[in-house]
Short mmCIF file of C-alpha atoms in Angstrom, two decimals:
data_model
loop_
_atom_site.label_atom_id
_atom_site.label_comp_id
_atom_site.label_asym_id
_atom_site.label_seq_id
_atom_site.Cartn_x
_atom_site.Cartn_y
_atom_site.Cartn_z
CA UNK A 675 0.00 0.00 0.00
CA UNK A 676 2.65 2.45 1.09
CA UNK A 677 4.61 1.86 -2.31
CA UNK A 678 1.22 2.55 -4.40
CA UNK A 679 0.71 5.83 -2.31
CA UNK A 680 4.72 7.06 -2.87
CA UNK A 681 4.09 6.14 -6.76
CA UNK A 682 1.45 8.07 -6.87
CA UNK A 683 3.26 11.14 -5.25
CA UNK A 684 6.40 10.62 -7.27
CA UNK A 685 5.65 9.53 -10.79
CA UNK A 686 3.90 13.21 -11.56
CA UNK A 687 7.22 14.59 -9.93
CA UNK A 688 9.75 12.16 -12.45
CA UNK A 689 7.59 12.87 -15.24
CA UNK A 690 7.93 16.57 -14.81
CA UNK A 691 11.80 16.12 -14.48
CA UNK A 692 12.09 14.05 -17.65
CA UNK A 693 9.93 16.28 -19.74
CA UNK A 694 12.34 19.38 -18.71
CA UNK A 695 15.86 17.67 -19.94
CA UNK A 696 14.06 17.13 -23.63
CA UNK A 697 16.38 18.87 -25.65
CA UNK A 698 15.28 22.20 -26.85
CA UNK A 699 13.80 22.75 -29.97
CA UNK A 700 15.63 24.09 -32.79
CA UNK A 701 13.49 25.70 -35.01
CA UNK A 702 12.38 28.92 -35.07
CA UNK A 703 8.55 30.30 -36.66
CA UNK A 704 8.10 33.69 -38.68
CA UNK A 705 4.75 35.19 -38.42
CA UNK A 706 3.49 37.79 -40.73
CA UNK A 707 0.79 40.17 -40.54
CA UNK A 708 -2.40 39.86 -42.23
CA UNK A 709 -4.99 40.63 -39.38
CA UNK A 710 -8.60 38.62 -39.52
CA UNK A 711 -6.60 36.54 -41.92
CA UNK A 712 -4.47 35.23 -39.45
CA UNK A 713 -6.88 32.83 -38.63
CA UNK A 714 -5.53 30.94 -41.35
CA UNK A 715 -2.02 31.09 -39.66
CA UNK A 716 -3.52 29.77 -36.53
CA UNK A 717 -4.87 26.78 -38.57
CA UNK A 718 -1.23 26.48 -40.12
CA UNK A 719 0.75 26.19 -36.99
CA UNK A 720 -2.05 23.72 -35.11
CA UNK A 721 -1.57 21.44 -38.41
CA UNK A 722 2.47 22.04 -37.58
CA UNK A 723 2.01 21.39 -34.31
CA UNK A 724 0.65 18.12 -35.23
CA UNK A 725 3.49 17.18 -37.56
CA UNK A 726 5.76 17.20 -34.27
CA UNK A 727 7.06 20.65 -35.12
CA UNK A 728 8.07 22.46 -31.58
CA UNK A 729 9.46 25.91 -31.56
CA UNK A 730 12.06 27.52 -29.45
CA UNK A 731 11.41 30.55 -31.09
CA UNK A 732 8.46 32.91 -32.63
CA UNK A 733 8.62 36.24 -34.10
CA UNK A 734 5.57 38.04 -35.17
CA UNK A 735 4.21 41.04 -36.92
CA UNK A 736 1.06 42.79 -36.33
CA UNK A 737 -1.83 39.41 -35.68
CA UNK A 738 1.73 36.89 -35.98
CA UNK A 739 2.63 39.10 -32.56
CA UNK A 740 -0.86 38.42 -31.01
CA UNK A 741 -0.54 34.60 -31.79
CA UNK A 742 3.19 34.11 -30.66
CA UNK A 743 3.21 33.19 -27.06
CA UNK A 744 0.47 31.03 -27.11
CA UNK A 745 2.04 29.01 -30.18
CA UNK A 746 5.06 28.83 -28.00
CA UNK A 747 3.07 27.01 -25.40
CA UNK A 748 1.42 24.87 -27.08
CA UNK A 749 -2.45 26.18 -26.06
CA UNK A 750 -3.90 25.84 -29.04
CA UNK A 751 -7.35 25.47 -27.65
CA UNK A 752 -6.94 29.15 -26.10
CA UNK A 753 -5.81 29.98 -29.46
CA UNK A 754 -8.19 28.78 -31.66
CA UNK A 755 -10.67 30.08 -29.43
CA UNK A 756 -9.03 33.54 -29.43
CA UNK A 757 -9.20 33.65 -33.56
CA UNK A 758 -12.73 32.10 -33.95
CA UNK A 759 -14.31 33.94 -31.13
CA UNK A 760 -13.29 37.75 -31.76
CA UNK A 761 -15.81 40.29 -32.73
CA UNK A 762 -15.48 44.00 -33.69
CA UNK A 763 -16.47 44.83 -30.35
CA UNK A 764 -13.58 42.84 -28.65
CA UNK A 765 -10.68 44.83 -31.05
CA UNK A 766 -12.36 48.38 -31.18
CA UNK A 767 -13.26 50.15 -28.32
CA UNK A 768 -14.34 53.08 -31.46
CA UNK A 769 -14.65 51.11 -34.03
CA UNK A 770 -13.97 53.28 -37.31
CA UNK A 771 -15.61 50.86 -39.94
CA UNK A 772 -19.30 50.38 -40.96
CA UNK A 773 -20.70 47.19 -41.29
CA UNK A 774 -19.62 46.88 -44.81
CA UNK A 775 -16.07 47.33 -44.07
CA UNK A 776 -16.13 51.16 -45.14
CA UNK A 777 -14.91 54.05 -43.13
CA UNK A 778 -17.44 56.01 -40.94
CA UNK A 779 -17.45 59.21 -42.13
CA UNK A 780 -18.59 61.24 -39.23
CA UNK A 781 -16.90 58.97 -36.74
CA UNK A 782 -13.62 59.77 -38.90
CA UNK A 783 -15.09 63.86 -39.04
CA UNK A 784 -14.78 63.97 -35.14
CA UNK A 785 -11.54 62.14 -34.77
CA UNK A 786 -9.76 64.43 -37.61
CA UNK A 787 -7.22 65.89 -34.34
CA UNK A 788 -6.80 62.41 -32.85
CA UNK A 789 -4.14 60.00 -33.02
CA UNK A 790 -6.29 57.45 -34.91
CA UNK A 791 -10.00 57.41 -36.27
CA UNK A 792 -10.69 54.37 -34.39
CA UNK A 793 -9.39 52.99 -30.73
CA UNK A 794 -8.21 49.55 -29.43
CA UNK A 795 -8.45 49.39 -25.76
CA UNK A 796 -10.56 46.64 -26.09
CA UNK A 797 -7.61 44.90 -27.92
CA UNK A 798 -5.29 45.34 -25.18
CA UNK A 799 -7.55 44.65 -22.44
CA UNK A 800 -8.33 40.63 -24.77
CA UNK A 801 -4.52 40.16 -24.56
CA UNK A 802 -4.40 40.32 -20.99
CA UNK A 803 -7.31 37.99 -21.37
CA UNK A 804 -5.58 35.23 -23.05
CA UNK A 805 -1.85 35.78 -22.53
CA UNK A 806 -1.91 35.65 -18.54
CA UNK A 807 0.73 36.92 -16.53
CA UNK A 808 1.24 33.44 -15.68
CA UNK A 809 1.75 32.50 -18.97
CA UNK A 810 4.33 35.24 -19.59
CA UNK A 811 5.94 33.80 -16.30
CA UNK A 812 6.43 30.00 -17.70
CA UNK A 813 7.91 31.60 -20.99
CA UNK A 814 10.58 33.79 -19.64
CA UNK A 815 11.74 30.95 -17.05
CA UNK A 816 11.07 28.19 -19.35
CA UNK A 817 14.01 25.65 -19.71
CA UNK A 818 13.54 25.10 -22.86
CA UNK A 819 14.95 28.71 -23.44
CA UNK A 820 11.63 29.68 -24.78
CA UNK A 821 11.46 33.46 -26.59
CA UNK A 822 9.02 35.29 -28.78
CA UNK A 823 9.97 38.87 -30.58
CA UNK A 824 7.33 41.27 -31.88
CA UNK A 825 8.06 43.93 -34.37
CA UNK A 826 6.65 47.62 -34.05
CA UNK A 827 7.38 50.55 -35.87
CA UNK A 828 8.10 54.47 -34.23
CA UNK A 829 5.70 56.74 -36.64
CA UNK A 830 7.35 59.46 -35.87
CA UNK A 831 10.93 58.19 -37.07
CA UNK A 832 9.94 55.64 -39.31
CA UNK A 833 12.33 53.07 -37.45
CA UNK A 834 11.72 49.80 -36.75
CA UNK A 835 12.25 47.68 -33.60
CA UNK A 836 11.65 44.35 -32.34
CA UNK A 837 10.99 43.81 -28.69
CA UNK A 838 11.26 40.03 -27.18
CA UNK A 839 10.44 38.76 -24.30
CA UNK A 840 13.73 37.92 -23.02
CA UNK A 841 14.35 41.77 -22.79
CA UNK A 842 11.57 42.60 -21.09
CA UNK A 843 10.79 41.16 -17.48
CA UNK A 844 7.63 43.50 -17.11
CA UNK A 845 4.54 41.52 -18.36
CA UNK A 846 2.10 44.84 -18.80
CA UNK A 847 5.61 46.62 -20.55
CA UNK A 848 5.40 43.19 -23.11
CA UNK A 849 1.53 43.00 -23.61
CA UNK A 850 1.95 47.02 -24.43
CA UNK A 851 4.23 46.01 -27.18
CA UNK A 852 2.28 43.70 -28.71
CA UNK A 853 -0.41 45.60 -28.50
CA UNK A 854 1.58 48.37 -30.84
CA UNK A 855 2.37 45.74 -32.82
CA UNK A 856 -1.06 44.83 -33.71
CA UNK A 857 -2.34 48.64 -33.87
CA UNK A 858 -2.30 49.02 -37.92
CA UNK A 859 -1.73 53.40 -37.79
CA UNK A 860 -4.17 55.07 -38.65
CA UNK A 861 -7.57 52.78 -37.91
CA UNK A 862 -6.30 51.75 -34.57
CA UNK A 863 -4.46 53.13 -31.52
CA UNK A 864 -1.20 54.08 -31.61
CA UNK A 865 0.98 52.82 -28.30
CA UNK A 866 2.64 56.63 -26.97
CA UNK A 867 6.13 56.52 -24.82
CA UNK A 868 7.80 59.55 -23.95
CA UNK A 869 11.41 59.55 -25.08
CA UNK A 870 14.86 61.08 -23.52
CA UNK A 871 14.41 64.31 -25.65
CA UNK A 872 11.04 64.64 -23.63
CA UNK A 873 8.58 63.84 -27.07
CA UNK A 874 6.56 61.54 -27.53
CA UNK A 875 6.98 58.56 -29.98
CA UNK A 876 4.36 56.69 -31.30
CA UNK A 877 4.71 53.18 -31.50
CA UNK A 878 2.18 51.16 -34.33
CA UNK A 879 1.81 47.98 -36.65
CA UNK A 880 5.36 46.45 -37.39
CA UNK A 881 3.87 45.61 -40.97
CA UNK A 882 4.44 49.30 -42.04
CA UNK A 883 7.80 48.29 -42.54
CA UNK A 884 8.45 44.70 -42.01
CA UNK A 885 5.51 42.90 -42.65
CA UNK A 886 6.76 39.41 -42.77
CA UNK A 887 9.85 39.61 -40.49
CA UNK A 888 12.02 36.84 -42.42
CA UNK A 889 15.50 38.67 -42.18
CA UNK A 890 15.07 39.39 -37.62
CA UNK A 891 13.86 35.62 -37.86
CA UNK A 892 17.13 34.23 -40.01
CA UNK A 893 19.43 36.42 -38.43
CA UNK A 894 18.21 34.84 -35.02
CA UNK A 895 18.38 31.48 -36.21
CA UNK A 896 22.07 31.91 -37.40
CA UNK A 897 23.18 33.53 -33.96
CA UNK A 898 21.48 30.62 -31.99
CA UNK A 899 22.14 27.62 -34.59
CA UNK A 900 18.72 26.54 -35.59
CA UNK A 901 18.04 24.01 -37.84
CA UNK A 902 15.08 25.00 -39.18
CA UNK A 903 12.68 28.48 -39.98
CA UNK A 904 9.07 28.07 -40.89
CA UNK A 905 7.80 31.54 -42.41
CA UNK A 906 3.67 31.67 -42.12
CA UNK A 907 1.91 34.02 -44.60
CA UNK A 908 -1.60 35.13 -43.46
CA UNK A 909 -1.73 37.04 -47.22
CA UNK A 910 -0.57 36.46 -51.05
CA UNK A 911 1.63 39.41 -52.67
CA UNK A 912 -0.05 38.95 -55.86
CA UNK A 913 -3.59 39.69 -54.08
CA UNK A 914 -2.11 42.63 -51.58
CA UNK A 915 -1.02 44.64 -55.11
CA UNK A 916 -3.07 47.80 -55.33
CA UNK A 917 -5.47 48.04 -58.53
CA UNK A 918 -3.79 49.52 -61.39
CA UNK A 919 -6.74 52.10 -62.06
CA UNK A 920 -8.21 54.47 -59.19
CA UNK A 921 -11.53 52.71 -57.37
CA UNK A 922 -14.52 53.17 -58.84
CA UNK A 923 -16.58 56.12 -57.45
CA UNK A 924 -15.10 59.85 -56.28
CA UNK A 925 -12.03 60.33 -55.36
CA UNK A 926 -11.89 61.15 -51.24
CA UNK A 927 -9.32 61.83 -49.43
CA UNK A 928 -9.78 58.48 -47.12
CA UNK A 929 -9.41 56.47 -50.52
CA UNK A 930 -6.15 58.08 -51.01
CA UNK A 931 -5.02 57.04 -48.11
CA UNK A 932 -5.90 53.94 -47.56
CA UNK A 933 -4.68 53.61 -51.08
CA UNK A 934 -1.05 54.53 -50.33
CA UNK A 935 -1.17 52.56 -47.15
CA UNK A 936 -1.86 49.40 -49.58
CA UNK A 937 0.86 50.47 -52.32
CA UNK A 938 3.88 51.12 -49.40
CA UNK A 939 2.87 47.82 -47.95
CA UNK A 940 2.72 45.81 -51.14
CA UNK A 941 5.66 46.58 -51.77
CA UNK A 942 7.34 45.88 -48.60
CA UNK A 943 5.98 42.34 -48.54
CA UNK A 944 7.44 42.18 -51.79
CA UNK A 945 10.82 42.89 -50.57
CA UNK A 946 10.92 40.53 -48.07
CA UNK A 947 9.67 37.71 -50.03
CA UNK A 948 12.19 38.57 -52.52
CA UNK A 949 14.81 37.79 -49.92
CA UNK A 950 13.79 34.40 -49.34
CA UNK A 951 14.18 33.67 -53.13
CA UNK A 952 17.62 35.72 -52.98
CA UNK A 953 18.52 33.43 -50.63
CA UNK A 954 17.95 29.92 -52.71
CA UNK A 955 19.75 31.58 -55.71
CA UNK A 956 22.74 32.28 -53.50
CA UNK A 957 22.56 28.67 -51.76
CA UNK A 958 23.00 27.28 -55.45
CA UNK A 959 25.14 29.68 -56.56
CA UNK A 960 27.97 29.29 -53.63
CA UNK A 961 27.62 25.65 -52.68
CA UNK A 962 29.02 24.09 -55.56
CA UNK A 963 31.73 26.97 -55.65
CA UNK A 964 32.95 25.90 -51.86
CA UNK A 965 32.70 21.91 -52.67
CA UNK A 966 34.97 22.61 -55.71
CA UNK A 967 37.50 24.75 -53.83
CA UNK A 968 37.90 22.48 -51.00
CA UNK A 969 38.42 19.46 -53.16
CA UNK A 970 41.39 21.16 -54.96
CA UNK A 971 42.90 21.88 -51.51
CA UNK A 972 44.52 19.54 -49.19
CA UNK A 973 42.13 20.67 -46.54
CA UNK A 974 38.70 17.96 -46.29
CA UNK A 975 35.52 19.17 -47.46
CA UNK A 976 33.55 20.45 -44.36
CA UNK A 977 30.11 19.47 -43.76
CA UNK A 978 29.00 23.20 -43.77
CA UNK A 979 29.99 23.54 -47.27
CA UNK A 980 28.93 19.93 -48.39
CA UNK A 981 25.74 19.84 -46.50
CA UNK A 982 22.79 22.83 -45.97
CA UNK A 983 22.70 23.28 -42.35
CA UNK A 984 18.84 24.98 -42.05
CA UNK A 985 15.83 24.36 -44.10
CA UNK A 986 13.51 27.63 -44.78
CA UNK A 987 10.21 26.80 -45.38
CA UNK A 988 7.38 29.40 -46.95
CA UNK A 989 3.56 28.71 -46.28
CA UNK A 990 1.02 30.87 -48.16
CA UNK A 991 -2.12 31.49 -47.92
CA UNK A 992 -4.57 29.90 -50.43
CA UNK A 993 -6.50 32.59 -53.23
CA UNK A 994 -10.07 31.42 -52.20
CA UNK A 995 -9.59 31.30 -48.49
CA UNK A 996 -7.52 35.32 -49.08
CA UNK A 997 -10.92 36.10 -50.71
CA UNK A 998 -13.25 35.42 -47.88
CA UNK A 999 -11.73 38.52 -45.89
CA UNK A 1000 -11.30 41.43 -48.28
CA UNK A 1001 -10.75 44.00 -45.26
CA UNK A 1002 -8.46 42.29 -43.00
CA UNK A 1003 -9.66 44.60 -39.80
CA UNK A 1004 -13.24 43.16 -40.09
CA UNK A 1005 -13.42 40.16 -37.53
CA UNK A 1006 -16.42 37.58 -38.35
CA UNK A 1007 -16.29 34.66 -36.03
CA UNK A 1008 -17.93 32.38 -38.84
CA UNK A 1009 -15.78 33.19 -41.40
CA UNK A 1010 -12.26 33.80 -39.39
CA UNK A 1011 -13.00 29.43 -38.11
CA UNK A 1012 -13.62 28.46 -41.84
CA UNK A 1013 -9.91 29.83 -42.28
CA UNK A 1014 -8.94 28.25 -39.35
CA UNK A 1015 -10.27 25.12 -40.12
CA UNK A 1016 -8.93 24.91 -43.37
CA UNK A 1017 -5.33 25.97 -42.30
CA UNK A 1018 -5.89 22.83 -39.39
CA UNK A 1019 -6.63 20.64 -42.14
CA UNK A 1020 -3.26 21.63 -44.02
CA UNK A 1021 -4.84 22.40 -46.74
CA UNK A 1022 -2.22 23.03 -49.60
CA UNK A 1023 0.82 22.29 -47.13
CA UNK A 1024 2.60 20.01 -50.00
CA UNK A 1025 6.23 20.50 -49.87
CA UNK A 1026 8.01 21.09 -52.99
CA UNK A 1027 11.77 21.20 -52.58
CA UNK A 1028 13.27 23.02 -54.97
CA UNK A 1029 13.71 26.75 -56.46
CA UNK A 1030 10.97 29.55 -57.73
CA UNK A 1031 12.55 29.52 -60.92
CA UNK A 1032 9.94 31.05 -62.70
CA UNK A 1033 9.61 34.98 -62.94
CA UNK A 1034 6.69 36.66 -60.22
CA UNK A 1035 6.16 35.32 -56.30
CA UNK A 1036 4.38 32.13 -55.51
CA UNK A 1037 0.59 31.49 -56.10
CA UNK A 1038 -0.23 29.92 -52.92
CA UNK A 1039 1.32 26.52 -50.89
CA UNK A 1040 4.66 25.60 -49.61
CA UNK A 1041 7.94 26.09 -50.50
CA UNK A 1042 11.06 25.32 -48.81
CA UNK A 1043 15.26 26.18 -49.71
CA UNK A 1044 17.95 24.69 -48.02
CA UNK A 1045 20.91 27.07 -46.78
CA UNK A 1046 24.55 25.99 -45.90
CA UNK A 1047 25.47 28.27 -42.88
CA UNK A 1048 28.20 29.96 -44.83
CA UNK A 1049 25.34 31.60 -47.77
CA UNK A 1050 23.13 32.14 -44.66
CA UNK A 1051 26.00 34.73 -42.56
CA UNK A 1052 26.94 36.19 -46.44
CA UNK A 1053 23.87 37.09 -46.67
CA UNK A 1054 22.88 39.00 -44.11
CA UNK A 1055 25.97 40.71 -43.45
CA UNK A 1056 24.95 41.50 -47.10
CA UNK A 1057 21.39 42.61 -45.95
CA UNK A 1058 22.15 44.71 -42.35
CA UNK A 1059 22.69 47.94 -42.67
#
């Protein structure tokens, strides 16, 4: 009886133990922006999840910020009840869009002087909700050497920054920071510090600048030696590329905005996809260049330049399911779990290991490039300013 009653203690105890001396993961996940879409993302990294892909790592823009901790945890029912639950009422405390998606013109008349037509308290305050200070807690003391980043941008400078948890022992300091990072400027709130030169800076959506943080995600990877980066993309390029013709109907000044907010992202996105093809052209290019050199040496041919040492893998969103949400700041909880759904299904997660050869960005699925370490550090020394 007594030896029943101490296994009973113990075995919980030894099981706890053995789980903490698993080796840490070493992979690392990119989230981009995207908003209501993200559901999709969600989807993506519960069907990753269930592949037996762990991450030690998570960096996020804008709705990839929102998502990061709890994907590092591994509470995807929280999650997916986070992205299938959400209304307009839970992200806007003033909500600047009609029903149809369109701007409220008198709200927008009476917030002319403000920082933003529309306010996110709300946002903040659902954050709290489902990132608890307990779960901040178990991240930042983790064993595992657990770490998420979220990118933000300074609208008054135009600079961008990535904060991580590692840096940043205050939990209500952290969920302020992701809270900027979710804050797309001008719709939503913008998150206001006051600097050492006594102004104030304010602090919005990292996807004015970086909207799929790929090179903060491989430059981690190569200082901490991960084997592998999965980049989720909650949007397609070829679908984010402004109309070539002004919208139909008179021209306003909201449609001119909201019109060169959609032509400087574009093209941002475009630039950081670009890299990720950059990089598989350089892979090929260099690899059989080091192989050759060391086997006309005396020197042995090192596994870094005879074998790629990470794997980058690209997963983008599918047309039809990009279709279902054409304003990505309108939350429906029916059609935000049809993405999710789908994305849990891994629906058009078919790898396909080789090049984009051909000219334009990928249509929609999964692509992956192997790097050698040595193409990986050219690179970005290459790519940091």
């Amino acid at each position: 009886m007594k030896l029943l009653l101490l296994s009973a203690l113990f075995l919980p105890l030894l099981s706890t133990v053995m789980a903490q001396t698993d080796p840490p993961p070493k992979r690392l996940l990119v989230v981009s922006g995207g908003g209501a879409r993200g559901a999709w993302g969600v989807g993506i990294a519960n069907f990753l999840d269930s592949t037996g892909k762990r991450y030690a790592h998570v960096v996020g823009t804008s709705t990839g910020s929102l998502m990061a901790p709890l994907i590092l945890l591994r509470k995807y029912d929280v999650l997916n009840r986070a992205y299938t639950s959400v209304t307009q009422k839970d992200i806007f405390t003033v909500n600047p869009f009609n029903k149809r998606g369109a701007i409220r013109l008198l709200n927008a008349l009476c917030r002319f002087n403000k920082p933003s037509l529309g306010t996110t308290e709300n946002l903040r305050n659902l954050i709290r909700t489902f990132v608890t200070p307990a779960d901040y807690a178990q991240i930042r003391t983790s064993p595992l050497g657990l770490d998420f980043t979220v990118s933000v941008v300074n609208l008054r400078t135009l600079e961008a920054a990535y904060k991580s948890a590692s840096q940043h022992s205050d939990y209500e300091e952290m969920v302020n920071w992701t809270w900027a990072s979710a804050n797309q400027p001008v719709f939503m709130s913008p998150y206001i510090t006051r600097n050492e030169a006594g102004a104030d800076d304010f602090w919005v959506d990292g996807g004015v600048r970086n909207p799929i943080p790929i090179r903060e995600g491989l430059q981690l990877a190569f200082d901490k030696r991960y084997e592998a980066v999965d980049v989720i993309i909650n949007s397609l390029p070829s679908a984010d590329e402004p109309a070539a013709s002004w919208p139909d109907g008179k021209a306003t000044v909201f449609k001119a905005l909201t019109r060169t907010l959609a032509t400087y992202g574009s093209g941002t996105r475009e630039m950081n996809i670009a890299i990720g093809r950059l990089l598989n052209r350089l892979n090929q290019l260099t690899l059989p260049q080091l192989a050759e050199q060391a086997s006309l040496s005396s020197q042995p041919v090192g596994t870094e330049a005879a074998e790629p040492s990470l794997v980058l893998t690209f997963y983008f969103m599918p047309h039809d399911l990009y279709a279902l949400i054409p304003n990505e700041l309108i939350f429906d909880p029916a059609t935000m779990t049809t993405l999710l759904e789908a994305g849990r299904r891994g629906r058009y997660v078919t790898q396909v290991q080789e090049a984009i050869a051909t000219p334009g960005l990928p249509v929609e699925g999964t692509y992956s490039f192997q790097l050698s370490r040595t193409t990986l550090g050219r690179l970005l020394r290459e790519l940091n300013p």
